[in-house]
PDB file of C-alpha atoms in Angstrom:
ATOM      1  CA  MET A  18     -22.232 149.476 169.305  1.00 60.00           C
ATOM      2  CA  ALA A  19     -24.176 150.750 166.281  1.00 71.00           C
ATOM      3  CA  GLY A  20     -27.722 149.594 165.985  1.00 80.00           C
ATOM      4  CA  PRO A  21     -28.972 148.064 162.753  1.00 80.00           C
ATOM      5  CA  GLY A  22     -30.412 151.414 161.367  1.00 86.00           C
ATOM      6  CA  SER A  23     -27.197 153.335 161.549  1.00 91.00           C
ATOM      7  CA  SER A  24     -25.080 150.306 160.403  1.00 92.00           C
ATOM      8  CA  MET A  25     -27.408 150.039 157.454  1.00 93.00           C
ATOM      9  CA  LEU A  26     -26.997 153.539 156.523  1.00 94.00           C
ATOM     10  CA  TYR A  27     -23.251 153.498 156.921  1.00 96.00           C
ATOM     11  CA  SER A  28     -22.854 150.258 154.854  1.00 96.00           C
ATOM     12  CA  PHE A  29     -25.207 151.860 152.145  1.00 96.00           C
ATOM     13  CA  LEU A  30     -22.906 154.984 152.072  1.00 97.00           C
ATOM     14  CA  LEU A  31     -19.832 152.845 152.008  1.00 97.00           C
ATOM     15  CA  PHE A  32     -21.226 150.702 149.133  1.00 97.00           C
ATOM     16  CA  THR A  33     -22.002 153.837 146.967  1.00 97.00           C
ATOM     17  CA  VAL A  34     -18.638 155.380 147.558  1.00 97.00           C
ATOM     18  CA  ILE A  35     -16.640 152.220 146.803  1.00 97.00           C
ATOM     19  CA  LEU A  36     -18.680 151.690 143.764  1.00 97.00           C
ATOM     20  CA  SER A  37     -18.490 155.142 142.606  1.00 97.00           C
ATOM     21  CA  LEU A  38     -14.448 155.031 142.868  1.00 97.00           C
ATOM     22  CA  GLN A  39     -14.106 151.681 141.362  1.00 97.00           C
ATOM     23  CA  GLU A  40     -16.083 153.062 138.336  1.00 96.00           C
ATOM     24  CA  VAL A  41     -14.199 156.162 138.246  1.00 97.00           C
ATOM     25  CA  TYR A  42     -10.806 154.296 138.314  1.00 96.00           C
ATOM     26  CA  ARG A  43     -12.016 151.445 136.052  1.00 96.00           C
ATOM     27  CA  GLY A  44      -9.290 152.085 133.392  1.00 95.00           C
ATOM     28  CA  LYS A  45      -6.546 152.099 135.945  1.00 96.00           C
ATOM     29  CA  LEU A  46      -7.763 149.001 137.538  1.00 95.00           C
ATOM     30  CA  ALA A  47      -7.878 146.994 134.239  1.00 95.00           C
ATOM     31  CA  SER A  48      -4.273 148.284 133.203  1.00 95.00           C
ATOM     32  CA  THR A  49      -2.025 145.652 134.928  1.00 95.00           C
ATOM     33  CA  GLU A  50      -2.257 142.322 136.372  1.00 95.00           C
ATOM     34  CA  LEU A  51      -1.729 143.610 139.956  1.00 96.00           C
ATOM     35  CA  PHE A  52      -4.423 146.246 139.636  1.00 96.00           C
ATOM     36  CA  THR A  53      -6.674 143.589 138.296  1.00 96.00           C
ATOM     37  CA  ILE A  54      -6.478 141.653 141.336  1.00 96.00           C
ATOM     38  CA  VAL A  55      -6.812 144.795 143.299  1.00 96.00           C
ATOM     39  CA  GLY A  56     -10.171 145.394 141.454  1.00 96.00           C
ATOM     40  CA  GLY A  57     -11.355 141.998 142.435  1.00 97.00           C
ATOM     41  CA  PHE A  58     -10.539 142.835 146.004  1.00 97.00           C
ATOM     42  CA  ILE A  59     -12.332 145.984 145.847  1.00 97.00           C
ATOM     43  CA  SER A  60     -15.404 144.258 144.436  1.00 97.00           C
ATOM     44  CA  SER A  61     -15.391 141.803 147.316  1.00 97.00           C
ATOM     45  CA  LEU A  62     -15.410 144.677 149.721  1.00 97.00           C
ATOM     46  CA  LEU A  63     -18.733 145.573 147.792  1.00 97.00           C
ATOM     47  CA  PHE A  64     -19.887 142.217 148.602  1.00 98.00           C
ATOM     48  CA  LEU A  65     -19.026 142.529 152.408  1.00 97.00           C
ATOM     49  CA  VAL A  66     -20.871 146.191 152.704  1.00 97.00           C
ATOM     50  CA  LEU A  67     -23.669 145.071 150.737  1.00 97.00           C
ATOM     51  CA  LEU A  68     -24.072 141.920 152.788  1.00 95.00           C
ATOM     52  CA  THR A  69     -24.076 144.085 155.987  1.00 94.00           C
ATOM     53  CA  PHE A  70     -26.702 146.228 154.417  1.00 95.00           C
ATOM     54  CA  ILE A  71     -28.960 143.510 153.447  1.00 95.00           C
ATOM     55  CA  GLY A  72     -28.432 141.716 156.935  1.00 92.00           C
ATOM     56  CA  ASN A  73     -29.264 144.929 158.727  1.00 92.00           C
ATOM     57  CA  PHE A  74     -32.349 145.625 156.556  1.00 93.00           C
ATOM     58  CA  GLN A  75     -33.551 142.106 157.354  1.00 93.00           C
ATOM     59  CA  GLU A  76     -33.139 142.621 160.799  1.00 90.00           C
ATOM     60  CA  THR A  77     -34.921 145.852 160.930  1.00 90.00           C
ATOM     61  CA  VAL A  78     -38.087 144.417 158.852  1.00 91.00           C
ATOM     62  CA  GLY A  79     -38.033 141.178 160.746  1.00 88.00           C
ATOM     63  CA  ALA A  80     -37.380 138.907 157.806  1.00 88.00           C
ATOM     64  CA  ARG A  81     -34.914 136.332 157.138  1.00 83.00           C
ATOM     65  CA  THR A  82     -33.867 134.798 153.654  1.00 79.00           C
ATOM     66  CA  GLY A  83     -30.728 132.664 154.768  1.00 83.00           C
ATOM     67  CA  TRP A  84     -28.391 132.352 151.850  1.00 90.00           C
ATOM     68  CA  GLY A  85     -30.454 134.691 149.753  1.00 92.00           C
ATOM     69  CA  ALA A  86     -28.763 137.702 151.156  1.00 93.00           C
ATOM     70  CA  VAL A  87     -25.446 136.149 150.370  1.00 95.00           C
ATOM     71  CA  ILE A  88     -26.322 135.251 146.857  1.00 96.00           C
ATOM     72  CA  ILE A  89     -27.906 138.616 146.130  1.00 96.00           C
ATOM     73  CA  ALA A  90     -24.680 140.500 147.462  1.00 97.00           C
ATOM     74  CA  GLU A  91     -22.419 138.108 145.627  1.00 97.00           C
ATOM     75  CA  ALA A  92     -24.401 138.712 142.291  1.00 97.00           C
ATOM     76  CA  VAL A  93     -24.186 142.555 142.617  1.00 97.00           C
ATOM     77  CA  ALA A  94     -20.338 142.436 143.557  1.00 97.00           C
ATOM     78  CA  LEU A  95     -19.676 140.004 140.481  1.00 97.00           C
ATOM     79  CA  ILE A  96     -21.623 142.461 138.200  1.00 97.00           C
ATOM     80  CA  ALA A  97     -19.636 145.415 139.430  1.00 97.00           C
ATOM     81  CA  ALA A  98     -16.423 143.440 139.054  1.00 97.00           C
ATOM     82  CA  SER A  99     -17.334 142.607 135.516  1.00 96.00           C
ATOM     83  CA  THR A 100     -17.506 146.144 134.585  1.00 96.00           C
ATOM     84  CA  VAL A 101     -13.680 146.459 135.385  1.00 96.00           C
ATOM     85  CA  HIS A 102     -12.225 143.317 133.780  1.00 95.00           C
ATOM     86  CA  ARG A 103     -13.155 139.529 133.404  1.00 94.00           C
ATOM     87  CA  VAL A 104     -10.291 138.565 135.722  1.00 95.00           C
ATOM     88  CA  CYS A 105     -11.786 140.624 138.451  1.00 96.00           C
ATOM     89  CA  ILE A 106     -14.923 138.340 138.450  1.00 97.00           C
ATOM     90  CA  THR A 107     -12.755 135.472 139.369  1.00 97.00           C
ATOM     91  CA  THR A 108     -10.778 137.323 142.080  1.00 97.00           C
ATOM     92  CA  CYS A 109     -13.833 138.893 143.396  1.00 97.00           C
ATOM     93  CA  PHE A 110     -15.416 135.432 144.050  1.00 98.00           C
ATOM     94  CA  LEU A 111     -12.354 134.179 145.544  1.00 98.00           C
ATOM     95  CA  PHE A 112     -11.801 137.063 148.023  1.00 98.00           C
ATOM     96  CA  SER A 113     -15.538 137.030 148.772  1.00 98.00           C
ATOM     97  CA  VAL A 114     -15.562 133.347 149.668  1.00 97.00           C
ATOM     98  CA  VAL A 115     -12.424 134.011 152.185  1.00 97.00           C
ATOM     99  CA  LEU A 116     -14.336 137.303 153.681  1.00 96.00           C
ATOM    100  CA  LEU A 117     -17.673 135.202 154.072  1.00 96.00           C
ATOM    101  CA  TYR A 118     -15.654 132.591 156.074  1.00 97.00           C
ATOM    102  CA  GLU A 119     -14.077 135.131 158.164  1.00 96.00           C
ATOM    103  CA  VAL A 120     -17.306 136.832 158.788  1.00 94.00           C
ATOM    104  CA  ASN A 121     -18.931 133.704 159.776  1.00 93.00           C
ATOM    105  CA  LYS A 122     -15.994 132.717 162.108  1.00 95.00           C
ATOM    106  CA  LEU A 123     -16.117 136.100 163.797  1.00 94.00           C
ATOM    107  CA  SER A 124     -20.018 136.045 164.197  1.00 89.00           C
ATOM    108  CA  GLY A 125     -19.705 132.511 165.822  1.00 91.00           C
ATOM    109  CA  ALA A 126     -17.097 133.727 168.153  1.00 92.00           C
ATOM    110  CA  VAL A 127     -19.163 136.711 169.129  1.00 89.00           C
ATOM    111  CA  LEU A 128     -22.329 134.567 169.458  1.00 85.00           C
ATOM    112  CA  SER A 129     -20.578 132.076 171.698  1.00 87.00           C
ATOM    113  CA  ARG A 130     -19.118 134.953 173.887  1.00 86.00           C
ATOM    114  CA  SER A 131     -22.538 136.508 174.424  1.00 80.00           C
ATOM    115  CA  GLU A 132     -24.158 133.015 175.215  1.00 79.00           C
ATOM    116  CA  SER A 133     -21.331 132.405 177.832  1.00 77.00           C
ATOM    117  CA  LYS A 134     -22.126 135.922 179.354  1.00 76.00           C
ATOM    118  CA  ALA A 135     -25.840 135.201 179.496  1.00 72.00           C
ATOM    119  CA  ARG A 136     -25.133 131.802 181.330  1.00 73.00           C
ATOM    120  CA  LYS A 137     -23.072 133.628 184.063  1.00 69.00           C
ATOM    121  CA  HIS A 138     -25.882 135.993 184.900  1.00 63.00           C
TER     122      HIS A 138
END
């Protein structure tokens, strides 16, 4: 499993690549309704990798902001979505809510599994 330092680096690199490609293909993403929805999904992926970056940075530094990391990551993703199309802002927000729910559910499952392993030993 990757440590917080390498995961932070990989998520930052993914963020820059996704943002760069989104800006390069901004015209194509705004051309049709389907591509506009895809642009919102791509922006929600920006939210996910930026949230991973911020979370790993906080773990490395030893600080906790709680919902602050989510709000900052969402704000940056919505600003990136607004450069493509107005509808991308809405779809990005909706996809980000779903991704946040799934990440929370996944982290809860991993945490409960690790706690059950700790009780056995």
